[in-house]
Coordinates of C-alpha atoms and ligand atoms in Angstrom, one line a residue:
X1 CA 72.4 133.4 -18.3
X2 CA 73.6 129.8 -18.0
X3 CA 76.7 129.8 -15.9
X4 CA 79.5 127.3 -16.5
X5 CA 82.8 127.2 -14.6
X6 CA 84.9 125.7 -17.4
X7 CA 84.8 124.7 -21.1
X8 CA 87.0 122.7 -23.5
X9 CA 87.5 124.8 -26.6
X10 CA 90.0 124.4 -29.5
X11 CA 92.5 122.3 -27.6
X12 CA 92.5 124.5 -24.5
X13 CA 90.7 124.3 -21.1
X14 CA 89.0 127.7 -20.4
X15 CA 88.4 128.3 -16.7
X16 CA 86.3 131.0 -15.3
X17 CA 88.5 132.6 -12.6
X18 CA 86.3 132.3 -9.5
X19 CA 88.7 134.3 -7.3
X20 CA 87.6 137.4 -9.2
X21 CA 83.9 136.9 -8.9
X22 CA 81.5 138.7 -8.6
X23 CA 83.5 141.8 -9.5
X24 CA 85.1 140.6 -12.7
X25 CA 84.3 137.9 -15.2
X26 CA 87.6 136.7 -16.6
X27 CA 88.3 133.4 -18.4
X28 CA 91.8 131.8 -18.3
X29 CA 92.9 129.9 -21.3
X30 CA 95.0 126.9 -20.1
X31 CA 97.1 125.1 -22.7
X32 CA 99.5 123.5 -20.1
X33 CA 98.3 121.1 -17.5
X34 CA 100.4 123.0 -14.9
X35 CA 98.2 126.0 -15.3
X36 CA 95.2 123.8 -14.4
X37 CA 97.1 122.5 -11.3
X38 CA 97.7 126.1 -10.3
X39 CA 94.1 127.1 -11.0
X40 CA 92.9 124.2 -8.8
X41 CA 95.3 125.1 -6.0
X42 CA 94.4 128.8 -6.1
X43 CA 90.7 128.1 -6.2
X44 CA 90.3 129.7 -9.6
X45 CA 88.3 126.6 -10.3
X46 CA 86.8 125.0 -7.2
X47 CA 84.1 122.7 -5.9
X48 CA 84.6 119.0 -5.8
X49 CA 82.9 118.0 -9.1
X50 CA 84.3 121.0 -11.0
X51 CA 87.9 120.2 -10.0
X52 CA 87.3 116.6 -11.1
X53 CA 86.3 117.8 -14.6
X54 CA 89.2 120.2 -14.7
X55 CA 91.7 117.5 -13.6
X56 CA 90.4 115.2 -16.3
X57 CA 90.9 117.8 -19.1
X58 CA 94.3 118.6 -17.6
X59 CA 95.4 115.1 -18.6
X60 CA 94.5 115.9 -22.2
X61 CA 96.8 119.0 -22.0
X62 CA 99.5 116.7 -20.7
X63 CA 99.0 114.3 -23.7
X64 CA 99.2 117.3 -26.1
X65 CA 102.5 118.2 -24.6
X66 CA 103.8 114.7 -25.2
X67 CA 102.7 115.0 -28.8
X68 CA 104.8 118.2 -29.2
X69 CA 107.8 116.4 -27.6
X70 CA 107.6 113.5 -30.0
X71 CA 105.9 111.1 -27.6
X72 CA 108.8 108.9 -26.5
X73 CA 107.9 107.1 -23.4
X74 CA 104.6 109.0 -23.2
X75 CA 102.8 106.6 -20.9
X76 CA 105.3 107.2 -18.1
X77 CA 105.2 110.9 -18.6
X78 CA 101.4 111.0 -18.6
X79 CA 101.3 108.9 -15.4
X80 CA 103.6 111.4 -13.8
X81 CA 101.5 114.4 -14.9
X82 CA 98.3 112.6 -13.8
X83 CA 99.8 112.1 -10.3
X84 CA 100.7 115.8 -10.1
X85 CA 97.1 116.8 -11.2
X86 CA 95.3 114.3 -8.9
X87 CA 97.2 115.6 -5.8
X88 CA 96.6 119.3 -6.5
X89 CA 94.1 119.3 -3.6
X90 CA 93.7 116.3 -1.2
X91 CA 90.2 116.4 0.2
X92 CA 87.7 116.2 -2.7
X93 CA 87.8 112.6 -3.9
X94 CA 86.2 113.7 -7.2
X95 CA 89.6 115.0 -8.4
X96 CA 91.5 111.6 -8.0
X97 CA 88.3 109.7 -9.1
X98 CA 88.2 111.7 -12.4
X99 CA 91.9 111.5 -13.1
X100 CA 92.0 107.7 -12.4
X101 CA 89.0 107.2 -14.6
X102 CA 90.5 109.0 -17.6
X103 CA 93.9 107.4 -17.0
X104 CA 92.2 103.9 -17.5
X105 CA 91.8 105.1 -21.1
X106 CA 95.6 105.4 -21.4
X107 CA 95.9 101.7 -20.8
X108 CA 93.5 101.1 -23.8
X109 CA 95.2 103.5 -26.2
X110 CA 97.7 101.9 -28.6
X111 CA 99.3 105.1 -29.8
X112 CA 99.6 108.6 -28.4
X113 CA 97.0 110.2 -30.8
X114 CA 94.6 107.4 -29.9
X115 CA 95.2 107.9 -26.2
X116 CA 94.7 111.6 -26.5
X117 CA 91.3 111.1 -28.2
X118 CA 90.3 108.6 -25.5
X119 CA 91.3 111.0 -22.8
X120 CA 89.3 113.8 -24.4
X121 CA 86.2 111.6 -24.9
X122 CA 86.3 110.4 -21.3
X123 CA 86.7 113.9 -19.9
X124 CA 83.7 115.1 -22.0
X125 CA 81.7 112.1 -20.7
X126 CA 82.6 113.0 -17.1
X127 CA 81.5 116.6 -17.7
X128 CA 78.2 115.5 -19.3
X129 CA 77.5 112.9 -16.7
X130 CA 78.1 115.3 -13.8
X131 CA 75.6 117.9 -15.1
X132 CA 73.0 115.1 -15.7
X133 CA 73.7 113.7 -12.2
X134 CA 73.1 117.1 -10.7
X135 CA 69.8 117.6 -12.5
X136 CA 68.7 114.1 -11.3
X137 CA 69.7 114.7 -7.7
X138 CA 68.2 118.2 -7.8
X139 CA 64.8 116.8 -8.8
X140 CA 65.0 114.0 -6.2
X141 CA 66.0 116.4 -3.5
X142 CA 63.3 119.0 -4.3
X143 CA 60.7 116.3 -3.8
X144 CA 61.7 116.2 -0.1
X145 CA 60.9 119.8 0.5
X146 CA 57.5 121.1 1.6
X147 CA 55.9 124.1 -0.1
X148 CA 57.4 127.5 0.9
X149 CA 60.6 125.9 2.0
X150 CA 63.4 128.1 3.4
X151 CA 66.7 126.5 2.8
X152 CA 70.0 127.3 4.5
X153 CA 73.2 126.5 2.6
X154 CA 76.9 126.9 3.0
X155 CA 79.8 127.6 0.6
X156 CA 79.0 127.3 -3.1
X157 CA 77.7 124.1 -4.6
X158 CA 76.2 125.5 -7.8
X159 CA 77.0 125.6 -11.5
X160 CA 80.3 127.1 -10.6
X161 CA 81.3 124.2 -8.3
X162 CA 80.2 121.5 -10.8
X163 CA 79.9 120.8 -14.5
X164 CA 76.6 122.6 -14.3
X165 CA 73.4 123.1 -12.3
X166 CA 74.9 122.2 -8.9
X167 CA 74.3 119.8 -6.1
X168 CA 72.7 121.6 -3.1
X169 CA 72.1 124.5 -5.4
X170 CA 70.7 122.0 -7.9
X171 CA 68.0 121.1 -5.4
X172 CA 67.4 124.7 -4.7
X173 CA 67.1 125.4 -8.5
X174 CA 64.7 122.5 -8.9
X175 CA 62.6 123.5 -5.9
X176 CA 62.4 127.0 -7.2
X177 CA 61.3 125.8 -10.7
X178 CA 58.6 123.7 -9.1
X179 CA 57.3 126.5 -7.0
X180 CA 58.3 125.0 -3.7
X181 CA 61.0 127.4 -2.6
X182 CA 60.4 130.6 -0.7
X183 CA 63.9 131.7 0.2
X184 CA 67.5 130.7 0.6
X185 CA 69.8 131.7 3.5
X186 CA 73.4 131.7 2.2
X187 CA 76.2 131.8 4.8
X188 CA 79.2 134.0 3.9
X189 CA 81.7 131.1 4.3
X190 CA 84.8 132.6 5.7
X191 CA 87.7 132.7 5.0
X192 CA 87.3 132.8 1.2
X193 CA 83.6 133.9 1.0
X194 CA 82.3 131.4 -1.5
X195 CA 78.8 131.9 -0.1
X196 CA 79.0 135.7 -0.2
X197 CA 80.7 136.0 -3.5
X198 CA 79.5 133.0 -5.5
X199 CA 76.3 131.6 -4.2
X200 CA 74.5 134.9 -3.9
X201 CA 75.7 135.9 -7.4
X202 CA 74.6 132.6 -8.9
X203 CA 71.1 132.7 -7.3
X204 CA 70.7 136.4 -8.2
X205 CA 71.3 135.6 -11.9
X206 CA 68.1 133.6 -11.8
X207 CA 66.2 135.8 -9.4
X208 CA 66.0 133.1 -6.7
X209 CA 65.5 134.9 -3.4
X210 CA 68.6 134.8 -1.4
X211 CA 69.6 136.4 1.9
X212 CA 73.2 136.6 2.9
X213 CA 74.2 136.1 6.5
X214 CA 77.4 135.9 8.5
X215 CA 78.5 132.4 9.4
X216 CA 78.2 133.4 13.1
X217 CA 74.4 134.2 12.6
X218 CA 73.6 130.5 12.0
X219 CA 72.7 129.5 15.5
X220 CA 70.4 132.4 16.0
X221 CA 68.7 132.0 12.6
X222 CA 68.1 128.3 13.2
X223 CA 66.9 128.9 16.8
X224 CA 64.2 131.3 15.4
X225 CA 62.6 128.5 13.5
X226 CA 63.1 130.4 10.2
X227 CA 64.7 127.5 8.3
X228 CA 62.9 124.4 6.8
X229 CA 66.1 122.5 6.2
X230 CA 69.9 122.8 5.7
X231 CA 71.3 121.5 2.4
X232 CA 75.0 121.3 1.6
X233 CA 77.4 119.7 -0.8
X234 CA 80.3 117.3 -0.1
X235 CA 83.9 116.9 -0.9
X236 CA 84.1 113.2 0.2
X237 CA 81.6 110.9 1.7
X238 CA 83.2 108.0 3.6
X239 CA 81.7 104.5 3.6
X240 CA 80.0 105.1 7.0
X241 CA 78.4 108.4 5.8
X242 CA 80.9 110.8 7.6
X243 CA 81.1 113.7 5.2
X244 CA 83.9 116.2 4.5
X245 CA 82.8 119.6 3.2
X246 CA 83.7 123.2 3.5
X247 CA 84.8 124.2 7.0
X248 CA 81.7 125.3 9.0
X249 CA 79.5 122.4 7.8
X250 CA 80.0 120.4 11.0
X251 CA 78.9 123.4 13.0
X252 CA 75.7 123.8 11.0
X253 CA 75.0 120.1 11.3
X254 CA 75.2 120.1 15.1
X255 CA 73.0 123.2 15.3
X256 CA 70.4 121.8 12.9
X257 CA 70.1 118.7 15.1
X258 CA 69.8 120.8 18.2
X259 CA 66.9 122.8 16.6
X260 CA 65.2 119.8 14.9
X261 CA 66.0 121.0 11.3
X262 CA 66.7 118.3 8.7
X263 CA 70.3 118.4 7.5
X264 CA 70.7 117.0 3.9
X265 CA 74.0 116.3 2.0
X266 CA 73.7 116.5 -1.8
X267 CA 76.4 115.0 -3.9
X268 CA 76.9 112.9 -7.0
X269 CA 78.0 109.3 -6.4
X270 CA 81.5 110.3 -7.7
X271 CA 81.9 112.0 -4.2
X272 CA 81.2 108.8 -2.3
X273 CA 84.4 107.0 -1.4
X274 CA 83.8 103.5 -0.1
X275 CA 87.5 102.9 0.2
X276 CA 87.6 105.5 2.9
X277 CA 86.1 103.8 5.9
X278 CA 85.2 106.8 8.1
X279 CA 85.8 110.5 8.4
X280 CA 89.0 109.9 10.4
X281 CA 90.6 108.6 7.2
X282 CA 89.8 111.7 5.1
X283 CA 92.8 114.0 4.4
X284 CA 91.9 117.6 5.3
X285 CA 93.6 120.3 3.4
X286 CA 95.2 123.1 5.4
X287 CA 95.6 126.4 3.6
X288 CA 97.8 129.5 4.0
X289 CA 97.5 131.7 7.1
X290 CA 97.1 134.8 5.0
X291 CA 93.6 133.6 4.0
X292 CA 92.5 134.1 7.7
X293 CA 94.7 137.1 8.6
X294 CA 92.7 139.2 6.1
X295 CA 90.8 139.2 2.8
X296 CA 91.3 140.5 -0.7
X297 CA 94.8 141.9 0.1
X298 CA 93.7 143.7 3.2
X299 CA 95.2 142.4 6.4
X300 CA 92.9 142.4 9.4
X301 CA 94.9 140.5 12.0
X302 CA 98.3 141.4 13.5
X303 CA 101.4 140.5 11.6
X304 CA 102.5 137.0 12.2
X305 CA 99.6 135.8 14.4
X306 CA 99.5 132.0 14.3
X307 CA 96.6 130.7 12.3
X308 CA 94.8 127.4 12.0
X309 CA 93.2 127.2 8.5
X310 CA 91.6 123.8 7.7
X311 CA 89.7 124.2 4.4
X312 CA 87.2 121.5 5.3
X313 CA 85.7 119.7 8.3
X314 CA 84.1 116.3 8.8
X315 CA 80.5 116.0 9.8
X316 CA 79.8 112.7 11.6
X317 CA 77.1 110.6 9.9
X318 CA 74.9 110.8 13.0
X319 CA 74.1 114.5 12.2
X320 CA 73.0 113.8 8.6
X321 CA 69.3 113.2 7.9
X322 CA 69.9 111.9 4.3
X323 CA 72.4 111.8 1.5
X324 CA 70.9 112.8 -1.8
X325 CA 72.6 111.4 -5.0
X326 CA 71.6 110.9 -8.6
X327 CA 71.2 107.2 -7.9
X328 CA 68.8 107.7 -5.0
X329 CA 68.6 108.9 -1.4
X330 CA 70.6 107.1 1.2
X331 CA 69.3 107.1 4.8
X332 CA 71.0 105.8 8.0
X333 CA 72.5 103.4 8.6
X334 CA 74.8 104.7 5.8
X335 CA 77.2 101.8 5.8
X336 CA 74.5 99.6 4.3
X337 CA 72.5 102.2 2.3
X338 CA 75.7 103.7 0.6
X339 CA 77.0 100.3 -0.3
X340 CA 73.7 99.4 -2.0
X341 CA 73.5 102.7 -3.7
X342 CA 77.0 102.4 -5.1
X343 CA 76.4 98.9 -6.3
X344 CA 73.4 100.2 -8.3
X345 CA 75.5 103.1 -9.6
X346 CA 78.2 100.7 -10.8
X347 CA 75.6 98.5 -12.5
X348 CA 74.2 101.6 -14.3
X349 CA 77.7 102.7 -15.4
X350 CA 78.6 99.2 -16.6
X351 CA 75.4 99.2 -18.7
X352 CA 76.1 102.6 -20.1
X353 CA 79.7 101.6 -21.0
X354 CA 78.3 98.5 -22.8
X355 CA 76.1 100.7 -24.9
X356 CA 78.7 103.3 -25.7
Ligands
MRU401 O1 87.3 125.0 -1.2 P1 86.2 124.9 -2.1 O2 85.5 126.1 -2.5 O3 86.6 124.0 -3.3 O4 85.1 124.0 -1.3 C1 83.9 123.6 -1.9 C2 83.0 122.9 -1.0 O5 83.3 122.6 0.1 C3 81.7 122.4 -1.7 O6 80.7 122.4 -0.8 C4 81.9 121.0 -2.2 O7 83.1 120.9 -3.0 C5 80.7 120.5 -3.0 S1 80.6 121.5 -4.5 C6 79.2 120.8 -5.4

């Protein structure tokens, strides 16, 4: 079964509701951009690249609304909707990156129907490019692994979190296809259990051997020498290589260094943000206390206990062995290697735009 987290169909954005997985497969038909904003905020669609694609398509829905309203002053209305969409979640730079990219089409459109077509074409291009980027970085990353590799990963970075194939899970998929992978350790990923609910489900669909572990078992597992490398995704990579990703990532990076296990970040170049100098400048989303006080409607902590619930953390670049992208592999010092890599990515994009 090929898993996709979203699809554009007959003027609607269909989103696979990830909050219900793996118990229930339910698609939401979004015809209003506000439904997409809600779906992003509630993590029905989640993962940095996937929310970027969803955000792009949400602008098409906003343009359709303008068509129904007659289109007076549509550019200002679209800009307002775009801002609402881009700020639905603050940490993953892919969301703003994708919305800004499609909105550059608005500047080119001379009429509302033309603008709507341009928005749709650009959204579809972003979706196609993301899946292709994941396949490319998946292959590049798999080459780094030795035979019989045991990979530890955190959160969900698979088809569900992207336009398809996945980033860290893309490497895992490629390694499995080339006969190099022995096993995956997937952390649960409290509080919302993206590892337990989504990563295990995705890998089991393809019979890739996966073992689930509590987040708190990471130190012991790494200390036992059972793990070849740790591979994770990213929500934003700053110019100096500091990387925001699902909370718990920093902890794994420190442990991996202590136990001499390579720690790889896998992400498309759309996750690299050279305008953010370092991790200190990355906005970290804080979510509702209820997510930590219990799970799935069952409260486990006392009523009203104060909770700190950052959805992400920032791993300092010094803990990262390499950053694997579709454009190549960046190694420390990241300030230089990422700048070079992004320059090459921009040249490739400019060439592709010239062709298309
Ligand atoms: O809160 P989430 O589930 O959207 O967090 C997702 C992550 O942290 C992923 O690791 C990251 O977005 C990369 S997905 C390819």
